[in-house]
Short mmCIF file of C-alpha atoms in Angstrom, two decimals:
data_model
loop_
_atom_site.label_atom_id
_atom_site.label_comp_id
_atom_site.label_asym_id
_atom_site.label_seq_id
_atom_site.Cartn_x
_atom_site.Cartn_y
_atom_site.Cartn_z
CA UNK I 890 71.74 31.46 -128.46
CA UNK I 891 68.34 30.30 -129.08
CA UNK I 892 67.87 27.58 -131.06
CA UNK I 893 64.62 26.38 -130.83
CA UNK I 894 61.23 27.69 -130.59
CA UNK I 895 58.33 25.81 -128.95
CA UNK I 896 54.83 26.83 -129.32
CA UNK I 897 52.36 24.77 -127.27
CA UNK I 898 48.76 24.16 -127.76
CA UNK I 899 46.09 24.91 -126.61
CA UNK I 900 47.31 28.51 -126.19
CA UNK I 901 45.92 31.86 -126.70
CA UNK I 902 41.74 32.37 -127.26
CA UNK I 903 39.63 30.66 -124.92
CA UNK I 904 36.17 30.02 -126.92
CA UNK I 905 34.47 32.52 -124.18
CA UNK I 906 37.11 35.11 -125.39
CA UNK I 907 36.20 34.52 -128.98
CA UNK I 908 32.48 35.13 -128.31
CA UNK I 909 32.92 37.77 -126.32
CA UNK I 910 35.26 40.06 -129.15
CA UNK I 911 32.77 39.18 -132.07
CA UNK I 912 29.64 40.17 -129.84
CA UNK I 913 32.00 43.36 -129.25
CA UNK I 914 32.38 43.63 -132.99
CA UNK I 915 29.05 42.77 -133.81
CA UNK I 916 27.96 45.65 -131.57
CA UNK I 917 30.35 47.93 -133.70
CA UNK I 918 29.24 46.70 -136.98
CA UNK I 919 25.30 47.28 -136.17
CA UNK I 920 25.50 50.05 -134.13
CA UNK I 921 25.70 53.74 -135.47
CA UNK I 922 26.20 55.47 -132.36
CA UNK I 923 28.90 55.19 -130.00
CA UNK I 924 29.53 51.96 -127.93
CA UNK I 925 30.53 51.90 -124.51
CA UNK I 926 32.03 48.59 -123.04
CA UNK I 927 31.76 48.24 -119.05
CA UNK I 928 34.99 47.25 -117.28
CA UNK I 929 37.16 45.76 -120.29
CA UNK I 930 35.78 43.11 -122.80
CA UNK I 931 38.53 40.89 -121.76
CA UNK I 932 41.91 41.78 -119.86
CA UNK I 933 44.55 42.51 -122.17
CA UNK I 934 45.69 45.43 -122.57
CA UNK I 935 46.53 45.57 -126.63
CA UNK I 936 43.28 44.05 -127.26
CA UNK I 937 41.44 47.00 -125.28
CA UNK I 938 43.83 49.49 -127.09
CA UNK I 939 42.69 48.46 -130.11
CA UNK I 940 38.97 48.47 -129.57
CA UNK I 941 39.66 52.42 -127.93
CA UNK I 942 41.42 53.17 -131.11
CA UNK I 943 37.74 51.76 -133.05
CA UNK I 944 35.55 54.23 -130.79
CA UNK I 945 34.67 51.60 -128.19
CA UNK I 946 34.55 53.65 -124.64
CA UNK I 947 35.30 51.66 -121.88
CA UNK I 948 33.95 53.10 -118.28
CA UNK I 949 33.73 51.41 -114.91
CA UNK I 950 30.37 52.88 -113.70
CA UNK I 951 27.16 52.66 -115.54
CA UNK I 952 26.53 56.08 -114.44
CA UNK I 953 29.22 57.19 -117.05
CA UNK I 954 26.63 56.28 -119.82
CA UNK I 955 24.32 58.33 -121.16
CA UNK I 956 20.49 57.35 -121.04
CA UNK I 957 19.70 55.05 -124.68
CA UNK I 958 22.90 54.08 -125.29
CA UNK I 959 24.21 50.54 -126.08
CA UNK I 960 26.56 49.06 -123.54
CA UNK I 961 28.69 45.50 -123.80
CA UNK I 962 28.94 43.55 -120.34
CA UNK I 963 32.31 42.14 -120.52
CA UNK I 964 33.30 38.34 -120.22
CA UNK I 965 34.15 38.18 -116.52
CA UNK I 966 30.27 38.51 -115.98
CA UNK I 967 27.94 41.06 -114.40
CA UNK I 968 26.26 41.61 -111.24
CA UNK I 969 22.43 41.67 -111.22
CA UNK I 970 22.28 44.85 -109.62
CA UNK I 971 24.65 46.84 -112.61
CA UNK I 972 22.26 44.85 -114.84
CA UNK I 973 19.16 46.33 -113.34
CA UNK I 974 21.17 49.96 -112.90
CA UNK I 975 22.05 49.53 -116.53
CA UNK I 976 18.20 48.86 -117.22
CA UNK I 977 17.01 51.90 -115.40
CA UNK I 978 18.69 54.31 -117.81
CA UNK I 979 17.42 52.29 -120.61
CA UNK I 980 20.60 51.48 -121.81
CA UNK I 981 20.48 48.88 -125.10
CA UNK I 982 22.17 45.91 -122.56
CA UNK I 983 24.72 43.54 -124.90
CA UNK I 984 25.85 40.32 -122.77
CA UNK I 985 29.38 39.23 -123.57
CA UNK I 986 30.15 36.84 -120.54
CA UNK I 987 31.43 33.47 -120.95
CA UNK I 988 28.72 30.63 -120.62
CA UNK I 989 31.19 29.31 -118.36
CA UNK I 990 30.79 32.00 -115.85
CA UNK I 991 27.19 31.89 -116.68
CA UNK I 992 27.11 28.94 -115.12
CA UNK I 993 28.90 29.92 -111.94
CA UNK I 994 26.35 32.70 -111.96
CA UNK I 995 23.68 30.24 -111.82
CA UNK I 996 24.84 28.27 -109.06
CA UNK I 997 25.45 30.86 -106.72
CA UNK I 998 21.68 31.80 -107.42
CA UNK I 999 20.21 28.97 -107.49
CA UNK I 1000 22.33 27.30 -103.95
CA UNK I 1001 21.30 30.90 -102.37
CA UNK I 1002 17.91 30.38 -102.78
CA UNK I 1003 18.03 27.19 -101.38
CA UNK I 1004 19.18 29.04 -97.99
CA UNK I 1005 23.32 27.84 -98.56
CA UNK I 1006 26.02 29.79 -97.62
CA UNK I 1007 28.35 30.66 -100.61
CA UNK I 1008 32.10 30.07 -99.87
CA UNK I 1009 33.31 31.10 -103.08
CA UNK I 1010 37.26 31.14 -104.00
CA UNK I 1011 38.61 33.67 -105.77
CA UNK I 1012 40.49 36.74 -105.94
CA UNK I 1013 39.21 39.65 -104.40
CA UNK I 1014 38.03 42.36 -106.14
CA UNK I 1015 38.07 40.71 -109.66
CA UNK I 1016 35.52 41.58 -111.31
CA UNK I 1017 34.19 37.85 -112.24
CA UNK I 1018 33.80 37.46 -108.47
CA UNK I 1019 32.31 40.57 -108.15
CA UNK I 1020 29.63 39.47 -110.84
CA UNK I 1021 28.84 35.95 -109.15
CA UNK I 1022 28.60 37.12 -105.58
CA UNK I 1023 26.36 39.88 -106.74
CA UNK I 1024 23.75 36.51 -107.00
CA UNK I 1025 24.02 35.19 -103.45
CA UNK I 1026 21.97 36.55 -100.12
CA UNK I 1027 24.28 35.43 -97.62
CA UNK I 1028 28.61 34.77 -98.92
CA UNK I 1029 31.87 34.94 -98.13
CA UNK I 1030 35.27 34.74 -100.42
CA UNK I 1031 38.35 33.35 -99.32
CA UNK I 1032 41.58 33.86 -101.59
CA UNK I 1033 44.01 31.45 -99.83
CA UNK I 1034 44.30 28.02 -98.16
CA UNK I 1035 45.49 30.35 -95.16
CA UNK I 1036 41.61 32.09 -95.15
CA UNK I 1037 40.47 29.13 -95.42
CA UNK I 1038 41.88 27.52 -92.54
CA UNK I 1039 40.02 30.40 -90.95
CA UNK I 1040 36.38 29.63 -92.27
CA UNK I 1041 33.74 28.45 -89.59
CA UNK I 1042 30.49 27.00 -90.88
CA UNK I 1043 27.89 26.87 -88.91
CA UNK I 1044 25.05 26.03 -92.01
CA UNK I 1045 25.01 24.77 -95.11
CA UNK I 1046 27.50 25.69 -97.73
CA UNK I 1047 28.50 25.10 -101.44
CA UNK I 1048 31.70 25.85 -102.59
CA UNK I 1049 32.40 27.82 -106.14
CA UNK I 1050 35.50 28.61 -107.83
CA UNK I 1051 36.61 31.27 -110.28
CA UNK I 1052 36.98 29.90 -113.07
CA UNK I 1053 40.70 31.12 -113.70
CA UNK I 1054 42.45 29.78 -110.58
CA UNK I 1055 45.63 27.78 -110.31
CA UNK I 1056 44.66 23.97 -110.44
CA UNK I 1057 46.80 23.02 -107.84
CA UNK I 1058 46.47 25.91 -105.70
CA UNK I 1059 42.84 25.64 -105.81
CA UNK I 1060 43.05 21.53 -105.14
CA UNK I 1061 44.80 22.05 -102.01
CA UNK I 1062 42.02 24.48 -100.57
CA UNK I 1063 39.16 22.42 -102.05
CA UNK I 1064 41.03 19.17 -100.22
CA UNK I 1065 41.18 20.76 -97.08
CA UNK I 1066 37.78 22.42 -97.19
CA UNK I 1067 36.46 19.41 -97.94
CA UNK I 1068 38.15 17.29 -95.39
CA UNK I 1069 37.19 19.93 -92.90
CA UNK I 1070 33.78 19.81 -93.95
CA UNK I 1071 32.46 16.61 -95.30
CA UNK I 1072 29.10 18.49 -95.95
CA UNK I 1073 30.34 21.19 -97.42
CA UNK I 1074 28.33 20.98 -100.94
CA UNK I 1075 30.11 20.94 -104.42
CA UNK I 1076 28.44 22.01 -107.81
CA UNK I 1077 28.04 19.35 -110.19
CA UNK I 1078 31.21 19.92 -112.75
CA UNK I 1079 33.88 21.43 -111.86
CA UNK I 1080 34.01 25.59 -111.61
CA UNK I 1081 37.51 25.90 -113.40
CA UNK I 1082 37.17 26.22 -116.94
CA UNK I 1083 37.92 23.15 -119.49
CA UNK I 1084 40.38 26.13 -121.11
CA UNK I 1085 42.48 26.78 -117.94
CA UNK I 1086 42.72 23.97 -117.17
CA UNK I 1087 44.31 22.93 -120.54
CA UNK I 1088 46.50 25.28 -120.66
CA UNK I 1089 47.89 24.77 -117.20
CA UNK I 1090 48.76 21.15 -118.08
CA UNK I 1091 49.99 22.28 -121.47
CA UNK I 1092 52.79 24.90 -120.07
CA UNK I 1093 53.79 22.24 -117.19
CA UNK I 1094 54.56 20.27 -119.97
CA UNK I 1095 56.14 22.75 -122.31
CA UNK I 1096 58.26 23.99 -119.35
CA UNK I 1097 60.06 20.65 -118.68
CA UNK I 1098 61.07 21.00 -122.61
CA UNK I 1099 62.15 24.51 -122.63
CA UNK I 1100 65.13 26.57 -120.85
CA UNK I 1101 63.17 29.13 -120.67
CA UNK I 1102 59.14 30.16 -121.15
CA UNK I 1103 57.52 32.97 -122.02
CA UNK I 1104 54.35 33.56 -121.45
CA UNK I 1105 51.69 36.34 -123.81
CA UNK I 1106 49.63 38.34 -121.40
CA UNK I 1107 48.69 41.20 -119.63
CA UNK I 1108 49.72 41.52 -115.77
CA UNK I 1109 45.72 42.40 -114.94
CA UNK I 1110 45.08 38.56 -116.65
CA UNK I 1111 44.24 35.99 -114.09
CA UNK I 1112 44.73 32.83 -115.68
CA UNK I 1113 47.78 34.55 -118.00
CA UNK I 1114 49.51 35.16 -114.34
CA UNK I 1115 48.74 31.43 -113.14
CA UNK I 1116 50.20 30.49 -116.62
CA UNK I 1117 53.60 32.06 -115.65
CA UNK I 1118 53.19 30.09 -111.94
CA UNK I 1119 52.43 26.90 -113.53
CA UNK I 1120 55.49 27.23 -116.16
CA UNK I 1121 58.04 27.96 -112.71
CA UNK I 1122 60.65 30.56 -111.97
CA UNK I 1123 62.06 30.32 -115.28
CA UNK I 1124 58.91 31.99 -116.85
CA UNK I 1125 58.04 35.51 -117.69
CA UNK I 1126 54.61 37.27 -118.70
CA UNK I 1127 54.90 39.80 -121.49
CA UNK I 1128 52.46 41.75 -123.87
CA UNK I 1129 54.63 41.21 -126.26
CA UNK I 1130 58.15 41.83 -127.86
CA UNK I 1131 58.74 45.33 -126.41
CA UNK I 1132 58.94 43.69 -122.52
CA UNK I 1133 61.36 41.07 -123.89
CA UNK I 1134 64.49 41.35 -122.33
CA UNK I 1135 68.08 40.59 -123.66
CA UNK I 1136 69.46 39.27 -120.41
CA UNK I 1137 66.82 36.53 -120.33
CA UNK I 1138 68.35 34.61 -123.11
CA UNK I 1139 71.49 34.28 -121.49
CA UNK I 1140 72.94 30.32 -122.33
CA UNK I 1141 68.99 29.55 -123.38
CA UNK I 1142 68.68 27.50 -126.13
CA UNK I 1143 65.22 26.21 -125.96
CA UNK I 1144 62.52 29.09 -125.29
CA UNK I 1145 58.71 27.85 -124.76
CA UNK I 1146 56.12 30.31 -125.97
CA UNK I 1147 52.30 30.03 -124.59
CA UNK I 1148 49.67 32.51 -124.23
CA UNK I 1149 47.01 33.77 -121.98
CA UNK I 1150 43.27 33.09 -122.74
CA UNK I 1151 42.80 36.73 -123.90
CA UNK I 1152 45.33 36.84 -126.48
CA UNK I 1153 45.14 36.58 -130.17
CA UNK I 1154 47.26 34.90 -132.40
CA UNK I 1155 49.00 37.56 -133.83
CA UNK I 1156 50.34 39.01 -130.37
CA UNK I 1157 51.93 35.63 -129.73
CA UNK I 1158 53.37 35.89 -133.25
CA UNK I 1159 54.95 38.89 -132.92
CA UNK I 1160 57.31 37.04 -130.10
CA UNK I 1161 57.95 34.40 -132.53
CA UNK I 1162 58.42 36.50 -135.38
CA UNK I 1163 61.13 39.13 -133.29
CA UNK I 1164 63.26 35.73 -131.49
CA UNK I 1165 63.94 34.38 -135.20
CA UNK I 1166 64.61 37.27 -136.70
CA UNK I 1167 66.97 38.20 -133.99
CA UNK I 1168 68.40 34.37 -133.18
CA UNK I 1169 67.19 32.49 -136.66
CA UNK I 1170 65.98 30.04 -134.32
CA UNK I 1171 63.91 26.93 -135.77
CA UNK I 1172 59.62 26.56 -134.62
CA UNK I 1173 58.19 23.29 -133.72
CA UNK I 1174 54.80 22.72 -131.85
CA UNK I 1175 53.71 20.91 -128.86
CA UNK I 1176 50.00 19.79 -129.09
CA UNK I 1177 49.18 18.06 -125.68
CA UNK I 1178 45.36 18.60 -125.56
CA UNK I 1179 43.18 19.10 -128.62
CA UNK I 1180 40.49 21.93 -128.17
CA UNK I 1181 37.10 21.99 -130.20
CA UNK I 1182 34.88 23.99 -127.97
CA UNK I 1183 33.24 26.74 -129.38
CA UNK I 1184 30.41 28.91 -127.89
CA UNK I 1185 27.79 30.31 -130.07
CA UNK I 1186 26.71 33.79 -130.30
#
C-alpha cells in the first residue's frame, strides 16, 4: 500500500532541453514547409512521438533531406563534418544543442589545435560523443575505468567528459587518470553538466527516503539511465504509467518519483496522477537543490 508520494527537485527539463524543444517549435511555427529533425531533438521517446505526430521528420543521414529544406540539429550536438554535408545541399541549418555541449565542442577544438591528444569519456556511439570528437585531429574514447587502465600516453592530453555520465563513475576514472598522469590536462570547469549533476545528488537523496523509486525516462536516455543507477537496485526507469508494474509495490509504502532531463512535466504527472488514483496516496516534495539556469534562444 502506498502511502506516500515523493517528488524531488530538480527533476525533469534540463534548461538545454527547454531550448532545444522551443527552437524545435519555433522552427514549426515559422516554417511552412516540412521540418526534418536529425537524430532526435532530445531522447525520449513520447516527446519524439509527439513532434512525428506535428509533421516533424526525424532521419539519421543528411542525405535523407531534400536540397532547401530546413533541418534542426538536435541537443546532443553535431559534428562539423554533418554541418558542412548539411551546408552542401543548402539545407536552412537550425542549431538546437545545449550550450553546455557547445562548450565541450569547443574544447576539443580548441586543445586539438594546440597539438593535444583528446581522451574523451563517454559512451560509445552516442551521438553527443560522436558530435565532439568530430572536432579533434588526433582522439581516443574510453567508456570504463577498465579502458582506461589500458590508455598509454605518450604526448600531451586533455581529458573531456560527456556531459551525462555517472558522477561517481566518472570520479573514479578521472582519479585514476589523473594519478596515472599528473600531466594529463583538464578543461577549466567541469564537463558534467550543473543539471546532472543535480539531479544525481537529488535521487541519492530521495532514495534513502523512499521504499521504492521510480524514475521518468526513456531507456535510449543517458543521464535518465544513470538516474536509475544513482537511486540503487530498488529503482526502475519508465516512460510512464503503462511500464508500471503491480508487483513492484509489493509492502512499499513510500515511492520516490524523479525524472530524466528530457522529460516534461506532464509525463511525470501522469505517474503521480495513476499511483493516487489507484493507492489514494498523499504528495509531498523534496527540494534539495534550487535550479535557475535558463539558456536563451
Amino acid at each position: 500500500m502506498v502511502k506516500k508520494i515523493i517528488l524531488v527537485k530538480p527533476r525533469g527539463l534540463c534548461a538545454g532541453v527547454e531550448r532545444a524543444l522551443k527552437i524545435l517549435d519555433l522552427a514549426i511555427k515559422n516554417n511552412p514547409g516540412p521540418i526534418y529533425c536529425r537524430h532526435e531533438i532530445v531522447h525520449n521517446k513520447k516527446v519524439v512521438a509527439e513532434y512525428k505526430q506535428r509533421g516533424v521528420i526525424f532521419v539519421e543521414k543528411i542525405s535523407e533531406i531534400p536540397e532547401g529544406a530546413v533541418v534542426v540539429l538536435s541537443a546532443h550536438g553535431t559534428s562539423p563534418k554533418i554541418i558542412k554535408e548539411a551546408e552542401k545541399r543548402n539545407l536552412k541549418i537550425i542549431d538546437a544543442v545545449c550550450p553546455l555541449v557547445t562548450k565541450v565542442h569547443r574544447e576539443a577544438k580548441s586543445f586539438s589545435e594546440k597539438g593535444y591528444l583528446v581522451v574523451y569519456l563517454g559512451h560509445k556511439n552516442h551521438p553527443e560523443g560522436v558530435g565532439v570528437l568530430g572536432e579533434a585531429r588526433d582522439f581516443v574514447l574510453i567508456s570504463s575505468l577498465e579502458e582506461a587502465k589500458k590508455l598509454r600516453l605518450r604526448q600531451k592530453a586533455v581529458l573531456l567528459t560527456q556531459t551525462t555520465l555517472s558522477l561517481d563513475e566518472t570520479k573514479k576514472i578521472v582519479d585514476y587518470l589523473t594519478a596515472r598522469w599528473p600531466g594529463l590536462e583538464l578543461p577549466p570547469g567541469k564537463d558534467i553538466c550543473f543539471s546532472t549533476t543535480n539531479r544525481q545528488l537529488a535521487v541519492k537523496k530521495l532514495a534513502k527516503k523512499a521504499d521504492l523509486v521510480l524514475v521518468v525516462g526513456s531507456v535510449n536516455s543517458s543521464n535518465s539511465n544513470r538516474l536509475k543507477e544513482a537511486a540503487g537496485e530498488k529503482a526502475y526507469l519508465i516512460d510512464g504509467p503503462e511500464d508500471i508494474k503491480d508487483e513492484w509495490f509489493k509492502d512499499k509504502e513510500i515511492v520516490g518519483i524523479t525524472a530524466g532531463a528530457s522529460v516534461p512535466k506532464k509525463y511525470v504527472d501522469e505517474v503521480v496522477e495513476a499511483i493516487k488514483n489507484r493507492f489514494g496516496s498523499e504528495v509531498e516534495e523534496l527540494e534539495v537543490i534550487k535550479e535557475r539556469v535558463e539558456f536563451k534562444l
